[in-house]
Amino acid sequence: MENQENNKYLGQEKISKLLLKFSIPCILSLLISSLYNIVDQIFIGNSELGYLGNAATTVVFPITIIAVAFAWCFGDGTAAFLSLCQGRKDTKNVHKAVGNSILVTLIISIIFVIIGFLFMDKILYLFGASDTSIILARDYFKIILAAIPVYMLGNMMNAVIRADGSPAFSMASTLIGAIINIILDPIFIFGLKWGIKGAAWATIIGQIASFIIAIIYYFRSKTFRLKLDSFKINTKLFSNVIKLGISTFITQMSIVIISLVCNIMLARYGVKSKYGADIPIAVIGISMKVFTIVINIVVGLILGAQPILGYNYGSNNYDRVKKTLKKVLQITVIVGIVATLIFELCPQIVIKMFGTESDLYMEFATMTFRIFLMFIIFTCIIKMSSIFFQAVGSPLKSSIVSLSRDIVCFVPLVIILPNYMGIKGILYAAPVADFVGIIITIILIINFFKHLDSKKELVNDSDAVIKKSSSGVIITISREHGSQGKYIGELVAKKLGIPYYYKEVTALVASKSGLDKEFVSKLNDSSNILHDLYLTTTPIKYAIEAQEKVIKEIAQNGSCVIVGRAADYVLKDKENLVKIFIYAPKDYRITKVMEMYNDNKVSAKKNIEKSDKARRSYYSIISGKEWGNKENYDLCIDSKLGTEKTADIIVDYIKNINK
């Protein structure tokens, strides 16, 4: 009841008020995280290290992003898994997922440290270090690398803390680490004259503080308690964690690819220019981190809007979806315009925060901010749109928007343009990529809303009725596509004289939750390319939660047959539950699909494979178990016997267990 009231709140409250409530904490959290990436460069740039020190930290930065990509993959994956477990009242697997993630993160981090120390110079040169900056880069990297396990574990654990219902604690952990870093930087760099080593020590001490605070939380967590058994590797369970976190990993690795290619080209063409290799790398590092602060404001804004967009999209309230996007877009444009004016009219204000090494340095820095960040307003809209598509259950469009700008356009342009324009070509790659990216984004958004306008409400109120029945057995039927499972289930219900639920579940969910019937019906049979990711998007979570409530309400009203929807898992705690799985040989199923849908043999085979894959994925995400595994069912039966005979066998089985 409380969740339903919260959902109505998302569908009725003033949008600006909702954005203030949800987006401000997200923005603050992201900005605090950004402090780690920028504080060192401010103090280093204003020390005797100058731009060489900043070049060294810029070289190391993408290497640390690789580490955090793994940490956030496991952390966000575990967080999503924790949320799913909370929805299905599953407490026994949460601690295992958390423990497995901690253990795997630790193992990966140790491997990372070993590789880093064995191949340190090769790695640093690969990421853009020059013969001039290599000594500083090495000094900085050694200290940062030694603390990588703490850094990775802290990031992974904080993601879980947020999902455990304590986002404020997670933010406080990060904030305290950042404050310690800010305080120690001037003491170590200027006071103790430790130089770049001081910056590194300040950073890792802050990270250690955040890590310790995260550990303290794990002794008082809300939904799990770690024990020795938590750290026993469970490959099936952890594979689900990875599936749920892979999108985060891809996003972070795209940053690494961009940084790597950019640094390599800057080093190559910087040497040929009057600026040398180190000034361009130092300046690009600064501009990218300033750029990140602007983008994080927009990302925090749209992340806060996710629950608003997700609920209203699932509720078929498309006007409110459009209004929310319009409001977010307006704020995004304002942020982009303010940033553009600063970078174009007075970039020196920002640049001087990081030191004023020389006239040559200031010349390249000014040129970089004015060219490289020329269309930052487009970048803001692209990043916002990518997360918008994620929020409304369209991860494929989200990936297209994000990757088209960053990987498809920017990376090739960074490689190609310098051949004709020298080092300026690297700078112009960004605005050209932004321009192409915004065109693709606009096209996808227009097409998306045209699709929304063409959709019709499909709820049939006559189906939205829960029928009273005598107490008795609850029969759930899972089935392979083409095995005639839904028809067999209907026959079983008729023979036993009890209610039958198939499309009725969809109608009930739509009626009781306000969600679109078509939207609900596609939950476990979508052929979406990124199906696993699709199932973890905000609107899908709302639909799954509403569906599970309806299934439980159906079961409370007496004996019945429920087909599909992972009902066997949703009702796992019912004592009078009989779980049936219906399968058949592939040739038999192909024939049946051809008869039902007038498909040719090739299309029928493809439809079977797509449908079974989607059902398997849905069941795995919902239950953490393997769809079709005989151990999960009371009766598995081959329907090639025919629908009538199969139904009779099931009825006889039910009658026998009731004796």
XYZ file of C-alpha atoms in Angstrom, residues 59-502:
444
model
C 48.510 9.998 -17.599
C 47.585 8.048 -14.449
C 43.915 9.078 -14.412
C 42.582 6.695 -17.125
C 44.443 3.801 -15.486
C 42.520 4.420 -12.262
C 39.315 4.561 -14.322
C 39.969 0.965 -15.429
C 40.144 -0.017 -11.767
C 36.953 1.843 -10.896
C 35.198 0.330 -13.938
C 35.535 -3.112 -12.344
C 34.615 -1.786 -8.896
C 31.467 -0.035 -10.141
C 30.531 -3.006 -12.314
C 30.517 -5.287 -9.264
C 29.106 -2.579 -6.966
C 26.263 -1.446 -9.239
C 25.552 -5.056 -10.212
C 25.308 -6.048 -6.557
C 23.180 -2.976 -5.828
C 20.738 -3.913 -8.609
C 20.722 -7.536 -7.414
C 20.037 -6.344 -3.856
C 17.077 -4.293 -5.100
C 15.664 -7.304 -6.944
C 16.113 -9.494 -3.865
C 14.302 -6.914 -1.753
C 11.404 -7.016 -4.203
C 11.107 -10.796 -4.037
C 11.701 -10.962 -0.247
C 14.855 -13.006 -0.818
C 17.264 -12.464 2.066
C 19.428 -15.568 1.761
C 21.202 -14.571 -1.461
C 21.923 -10.897 -0.740
C 24.838 -11.508 1.639
C 26.308 -14.004 -0.843
C 26.188 -11.463 -3.675
C 27.821 -8.806 -1.479
C 30.487 -11.224 -0.195
C 31.246 -12.546 -3.687
C 31.592 -9.004 -5.011
C 33.953 -8.001 -2.220
C 36.104 -11.097 -2.800
C 36.217 -10.753 -6.599
C 36.937 -7.005 -6.323
C 39.823 -7.775 -3.969
C 41.221 -10.443 -6.320
C 40.956 -8.168 -9.372
C 42.588 -5.307 -7.463
C 45.550 -7.480 -6.432
C 46.002 -8.601 -10.045
C 45.812 -4.947 -11.039
C 48.553 -4.033 -8.549
C 50.842 -6.864 -9.697
C 50.459 -5.973 -13.388
C 50.920 -2.276 -12.575
C 54.232 -2.763 -10.771
C 55.568 -5.313 -13.289
C 54.842 -3.185 -16.359
C 54.732 0.303 -14.853
C 56.784 2.240 -17.396
C 55.230 0.479 -20.383
C 51.747 1.288 -19.094
C 52.599 4.924 -18.366
C 54.198 5.450 -21.776
C 51.157 3.801 -23.388
C 48.857 6.295 -21.671
C 50.877 9.291 -22.844
C 53.824 9.806 -20.511
C 56.855 11.512 -22.070
C 60.521 11.185 -21.175
C 60.062 14.449 -19.259
C 56.965 13.493 -17.273
C 57.705 9.785 -16.711
C 59.577 10.318 -13.420
C 56.725 12.321 -11.882
C 54.134 9.916 -13.313
C 56.036 6.965 -11.840
C 56.293 8.616 -8.394
C 52.568 9.396 -8.379
C 51.458 6.043 -9.806
C 53.460 3.898 -7.344
C 51.605 5.326 -4.366
C 48.186 5.364 -6.062
C 48.724 1.799 -7.309
C 49.613 0.468 -3.855
C 46.228 1.653 -2.561
C 44.185 0.385 -5.520
C 42.600 -2.463 -3.466
C 41.309 0.086 -0.934
C 40.118 2.400 -3.731
C 38.286 -0.366 -5.597
C 36.729 -1.906 -2.492
C 35.588 1.507 -1.227
C 33.837 2.311 -4.508
C 32.272 -1.138 -4.758
C 31.035 -1.102 -1.157
C 29.587 2.418 -1.364
C 27.388 1.409 -4.302
C 25.906 -1.353 -2.135
C 25.427 1.037 0.800
C 23.305 3.301 -1.434
C 21.139 0.345 -2.500
C 20.816 -0.756 1.116
C 18.799 2.377 1.737
C 21.569 4.620 3.054
C 22.556 7.027 0.245
C 23.332 9.766 2.789
C 25.843 7.506 4.554
C 27.482 6.661 1.236
C 27.710 10.331 0.320
C 29.138 11.164 3.748
C 31.789 8.470 3.295
C 32.873 9.951 -0.025
C 32.668 13.532 1.268
C 34.860 12.830 4.298
C 37.484 11.243 2.056
C 37.389 14.238 -0.287
C 37.696 16.727 2.598
C 40.696 14.844 4.008
C 42.264 14.941 0.548
C 41.693 18.713 0.287
C 43.163 19.350 3.745
C 46.243 17.139 3.270
C 47.120 18.268 -0.272
C 48.572 21.690 0.682
C 50.167 20.244 3.843
C 51.991 17.472 1.951
C 52.730 19.362 -1.275
C 53.704 22.779 0.117
C 54.288 22.281 3.847
C 56.293 19.045 3.817
C 57.509 19.653 0.239
C 56.683 16.103 -0.839
C 55.674 17.315 -4.294
C 53.674 14.934 -6.419
C 54.178 12.156 -3.864
C 52.381 14.370 -1.358
C 49.401 14.673 -3.708
C 49.311 10.894 -4.048
C 49.540 10.351 -0.284
C 46.734 12.869 0.330
C 44.567 11.034 -2.181
C 45.056 7.546 -0.791
C 44.633 8.655 2.851
C 41.268 10.116 1.847
C 40.425 6.845 0.097
C 41.422 4.825 3.159
C 39.160 6.983 5.335
C 36.213 6.396 2.983
C 36.957 2.676 2.951
C 37.055 2.440 6.760
C 33.727 4.272 7.025
C 32.213 1.845 4.495
C 33.486 -1.128 6.526
C 31.892 0.310 9.674
C 28.554 0.473 7.850
C 28.742 -3.199 6.892
C 28.480 -4.109 10.592
C 25.128 -2.290 10.761
C 23.700 -2.870 7.260
C 19.927 -3.043 6.929
C 19.257 -5.985 4.608
C 22.224 -8.347 4.959
C 24.853 -9.651 7.369
C 28.162 -10.922 6.068
C 29.534 -14.261 7.276
C 32.206 -16.703 6.115
C 29.751 -18.403 3.767
C 29.203 -15.047 2.030
C 32.692 -15.248 0.518
C 32.263 -18.691 -1.016
C 32.208 -18.094 -4.769
C 28.835 -18.847 -6.372
C 29.371 -18.577 -10.138
C 25.671 -18.642 -11.095
C 24.763 -15.956 -8.602
C 27.756 -13.773 -9.440
C 27.079 -14.062 -13.185
C 23.770 -12.285 -12.494
C 25.648 -9.554 -10.636
C 27.959 -9.051 -13.625
C 25.009 -8.933 -16.058
C 23.394 -6.214 -13.976
C 26.604 -4.180 -13.742
C 28.002 -4.624 -17.245
C 26.477 -1.386 -18.577
C 28.413 0.596 -15.954
C 31.603 -1.224 -16.939
C 31.081 -0.433 -20.634
C 30.448 3.239 -19.837
C 33.622 3.551 -17.775
C 35.746 1.662 -20.297
C 34.558 3.990 -23.049
C 36.103 6.816 -20.977
C 39.357 4.830 -20.848
C 39.360 4.310 -24.621
C 38.736 8.023 -25.212
C 41.486 9.037 -22.766
C 43.960 6.496 -24.122
C 43.508 7.455 -27.772
C 43.458 11.155 -26.938
C 46.672 10.980 -24.857
C 48.501 8.945 -27.503
C 47.607 11.433 -30.243
C 48.426 14.433 -28.030
C 51.855 12.999 -27.276
C 52.490 12.245 -30.966
C 51.383 15.602 -32.383
C 52.353 17.682 -29.349
C 56.023 16.876 -29.992
C 55.622 18.239 -33.533
C 54.056 21.491 -32.267
C 55.503 24.436 -30.373
C 53.696 23.258 -27.233
C 55.623 19.998 -26.787
C 54.146 16.712 -25.528
C 53.441 17.612 -21.902
C 51.514 20.900 -22.102
C 48.724 19.431 -24.307
C 48.308 16.354 -22.095
C 48.241 18.461 -18.919
C 45.693 20.881 -20.368
C 43.422 18.169 -21.791
C 43.479 16.456 -18.400
C 42.329 19.676 -16.734
C 39.651 20.399 -19.353
C 38.271 16.849 -19.116
C 37.919 17.100 -15.345
C 36.259 20.518 -15.545
C 34.037 19.049 -18.251
C 33.159 16.176 -15.869
C 31.925 18.620 -13.216
C 29.503 20.216 -15.701
C 28.327 16.831 -16.987
C 27.842 15.516 -13.453
C 25.337 18.302 -12.735
C 23.291 17.163 -15.724
C 23.723 13.461 -14.947
C 22.634 14.012 -11.342
C 19.588 15.904 -12.589
C 18.403 13.141 -14.943
C 19.262 10.367 -12.470
C 16.978 12.086 -9.979
C 14.271 12.223 -12.650
C 14.501 8.464 -13.339
C 11.761 7.343 -10.917
C 9.426 10.071 -12.220
C 10.037 9.102 -15.843
C 9.929 5.366 -15.141
C 6.639 5.358 -13.271
C 4.812 7.673 -15.675
C 6.121 5.848 -18.739
C 4.961 2.537 -17.309
C 1.602 4.148 -16.397
C 1.064 5.217 -19.997
C 1.097 8.842 -18.786
C 3.160 10.041 -21.716
C 2.233 13.709 -21.352
C 3.864 13.707 -17.916
C 6.917 11.918 -19.353
C 7.217 14.677 -21.943
C 6.745 17.412 -19.335
C 9.424 15.890 -17.117
C 11.859 15.597 -20.026
C 11.069 19.170 -21.071
C 11.813 20.456 -17.561
C 15.067 18.461 -17.373
C 16.033 19.635 -20.861
C 15.435 23.281 -19.913
C 17.732 22.997 -16.889
C 20.307 21.075 -18.956
C 20.340 23.819 -21.588
C 20.789 26.498 -18.908
C 23.740 24.592 -17.404
C 25.216 24.155 -20.900
C 24.805 27.826 -21.788
C 26.433 29.024 -18.539
C 29.359 26.624 -19.050
C 29.747 27.678 -22.697
C 29.801 31.383 -21.817
C 32.509 30.806 -19.187
C 34.663 28.624 -21.448
C 34.319 30.889 -24.493
C 34.414 34.374 -22.943
C 36.660 33.982 -19.910
C 38.343 30.546 -19.843
C 41.310 32.061 -17.991
C 39.192 32.216 -14.822
C 39.046 28.412 -14.793
C 42.538 27.815 -16.182
C 44.267 29.965 -13.553
C 42.826 27.782 -10.795
C 45.279 25.136 -12.029
C 48.306 27.425 -12.270
C 49.737 29.792 -14.861
C 52.927 28.066 -15.908
C 53.852 30.135 -18.975
C 52.456 32.169 -21.870
C 52.697 29.075 -24.080
C 50.755 27.032 -21.533
C 48.038 29.719 -21.225
C 47.799 30.002 -24.999
C 47.150 26.284 -25.479
C 44.838 26.083 -22.463
C 42.711 29.004 -23.697
C 42.533 27.485 -27.177
C 41.586 24.084 -25.720
C 38.723 25.371 -23.603
C 37.331 27.420 -26.491
C 37.557 24.647 -29.097
C 37.420 21.350 -27.211
C 34.451 22.466 -25.056
C 32.807 24.564 -27.777
C 29.610 22.484 -27.922
C 29.474 21.344 -24.304
C 25.759 22.200 -24.372
C 25.316 19.416 -26.963
C 27.347 17.021 -24.830
C 25.096 17.781 -21.863
C 21.971 17.034 -23.902
C 23.507 13.812 -25.289
C 24.464 12.507 -21.837
C 21.069 13.486 -20.419
C 19.235 11.773 -23.307
C 21.250 8.585 -22.881
C 20.103 8.257 -19.262
C 16.560 9.295 -20.242
C 16.300 6.335 -22.615
C 17.631 4.084 -19.866
C 14.945 5.413 -17.505
C 12.095 4.607 -19.906
C 13.276 1.066 -20.596
C 15.152 1.627 -23.890
C 18.753 0.604 -23.152
C 19.518 0.026 -26.847
C 18.700 3.667 -27.694
C 20.663 4.692 -24.604
C 23.740 2.839 -25.849
C 23.390 4.235 -29.378
C 23.216 7.823 -28.082
C 26.202 7.398 -25.767
C 28.492 5.342 -27.991
C 27.745 7.244 -31.222
C 29.241 10.393 -29.746
C 32.096 8.920 -27.729
C 33.302 5.849 -29.598
C 31.857 5.953 -33.129
C 32.600 9.657 -33.751
C 35.112 11.094 -31.288
C 37.746 8.335 -31.309
C 38.051 8.083 -35.134
C 38.063 11.881 -35.439
C 40.893 12.180 -32.888
C 42.916 9.828 -35.080
C 41.975 11.310 -38.473
C 41.779 15.103 -38.024
C 45.369 15.649 -36.734
C 46.645 14.349 -40.087
C 45.195 17.479 -41.692
C 45.116 20.018 -38.840
C 47.957 19.009 -36.552
C 47.322 19.164 -32.818
C 44.300 21.429 -33.357
C 42.612 18.476 -35.056
C 42.473 16.685 -31.703
C 40.678 19.672 -30.186
C 38.182 19.974 -33.057
C 37.325 16.260 -32.785
C 35.153 16.995 -29.731
C 32.806 19.652 -31.222
C 32.447 17.683 -34.474
C 31.550 14.552 -32.491
C 29.120 16.628 -30.404
C 27.459 17.951 -33.551
C 26.998 14.489 -35.063
C 25.927 13.080 -31.695
C 23.240 15.731 -31.155
C 21.724 15.012 -34.581
C 21.478 11.290 -33.766
C 20.054 12.114 -30.325
C 17.381 14.449 -31.717
C 16.327 11.867 -34.322
C 15.979 9.134 -31.689
C 14.017 11.362 -29.290
C 11.619 12.503 -32.049
C 11.057 8.910 -33.183
C 10.562 7.790 -29.599
C 7.830 10.335 -28.943
C 6.157 9.612 -32.275
C 5.998 5.995 -31.120
C 4.442 7.097 -27.812
C 1.809 9.159 -29.615
C 0.850 6.163 -31.766
C 0.327 3.798 -28.817
C -3.193 3.050 -27.626
C -4.532 1.961 -24.282
C -5.162 -1.792 -24.443
C -6.604 -2.566 -21.010
C -9.696 -4.782 -21.180
C -11.622 -4.285 -17.950
C -13.530 -7.564 -18.395
C -10.249 -9.460 -17.909
C -9.300 -7.458 -14.814
C -11.194 -9.590 -12.319
C -9.867 -11.930 -9.628
C -12.263 -14.840 -9.309
C -13.073 -16.383 -5.958
C -12.400 -20.104 -5.694
C -12.406 -22.811 -3.083
C -9.202 -23.313 -1.151
C -6.880 -25.829 -2.691
C -3.912 -26.277 -4.944
C -2.293 -23.376 -6.807
C -0.890 -24.601 -10.135
C 1.804 -22.588 -11.913
C 2.780 -23.486 -15.455
C 6.058 -22.480 -17.066
C 6.533 -23.503 -20.662
C 8.790 -23.438 -23.674
C 7.520 -21.371 -26.580
C 5.440 -23.538 -28.894
C 4.868 -26.292 -26.322
C 1.154 -25.354 -26.103
C 1.590 -24.610 -22.396
C -1.040 -21.869 -22.142
C -3.680 -24.035 -23.873
C -2.800 -27.003 -21.681
C -3.095 -24.768 -18.616
C -6.541 -23.623 -19.725
C -7.635 -27.235 -20.219
C -6.343 -28.193 -16.769
C -8.310 -25.327 -15.206
C -11.509 -26.384 -16.969
C -11.113 -30.034 -16.005
C -10.543 -29.082 -12.354
C -13.228 -26.388 -12.375
C -10.910 -23.618 -11.120
C -10.025 -20.131 -12.449
C -7.382 -19.763 -15.145
C -5.014 -16.773 -15.416
C -2.827 -15.917 -18.383
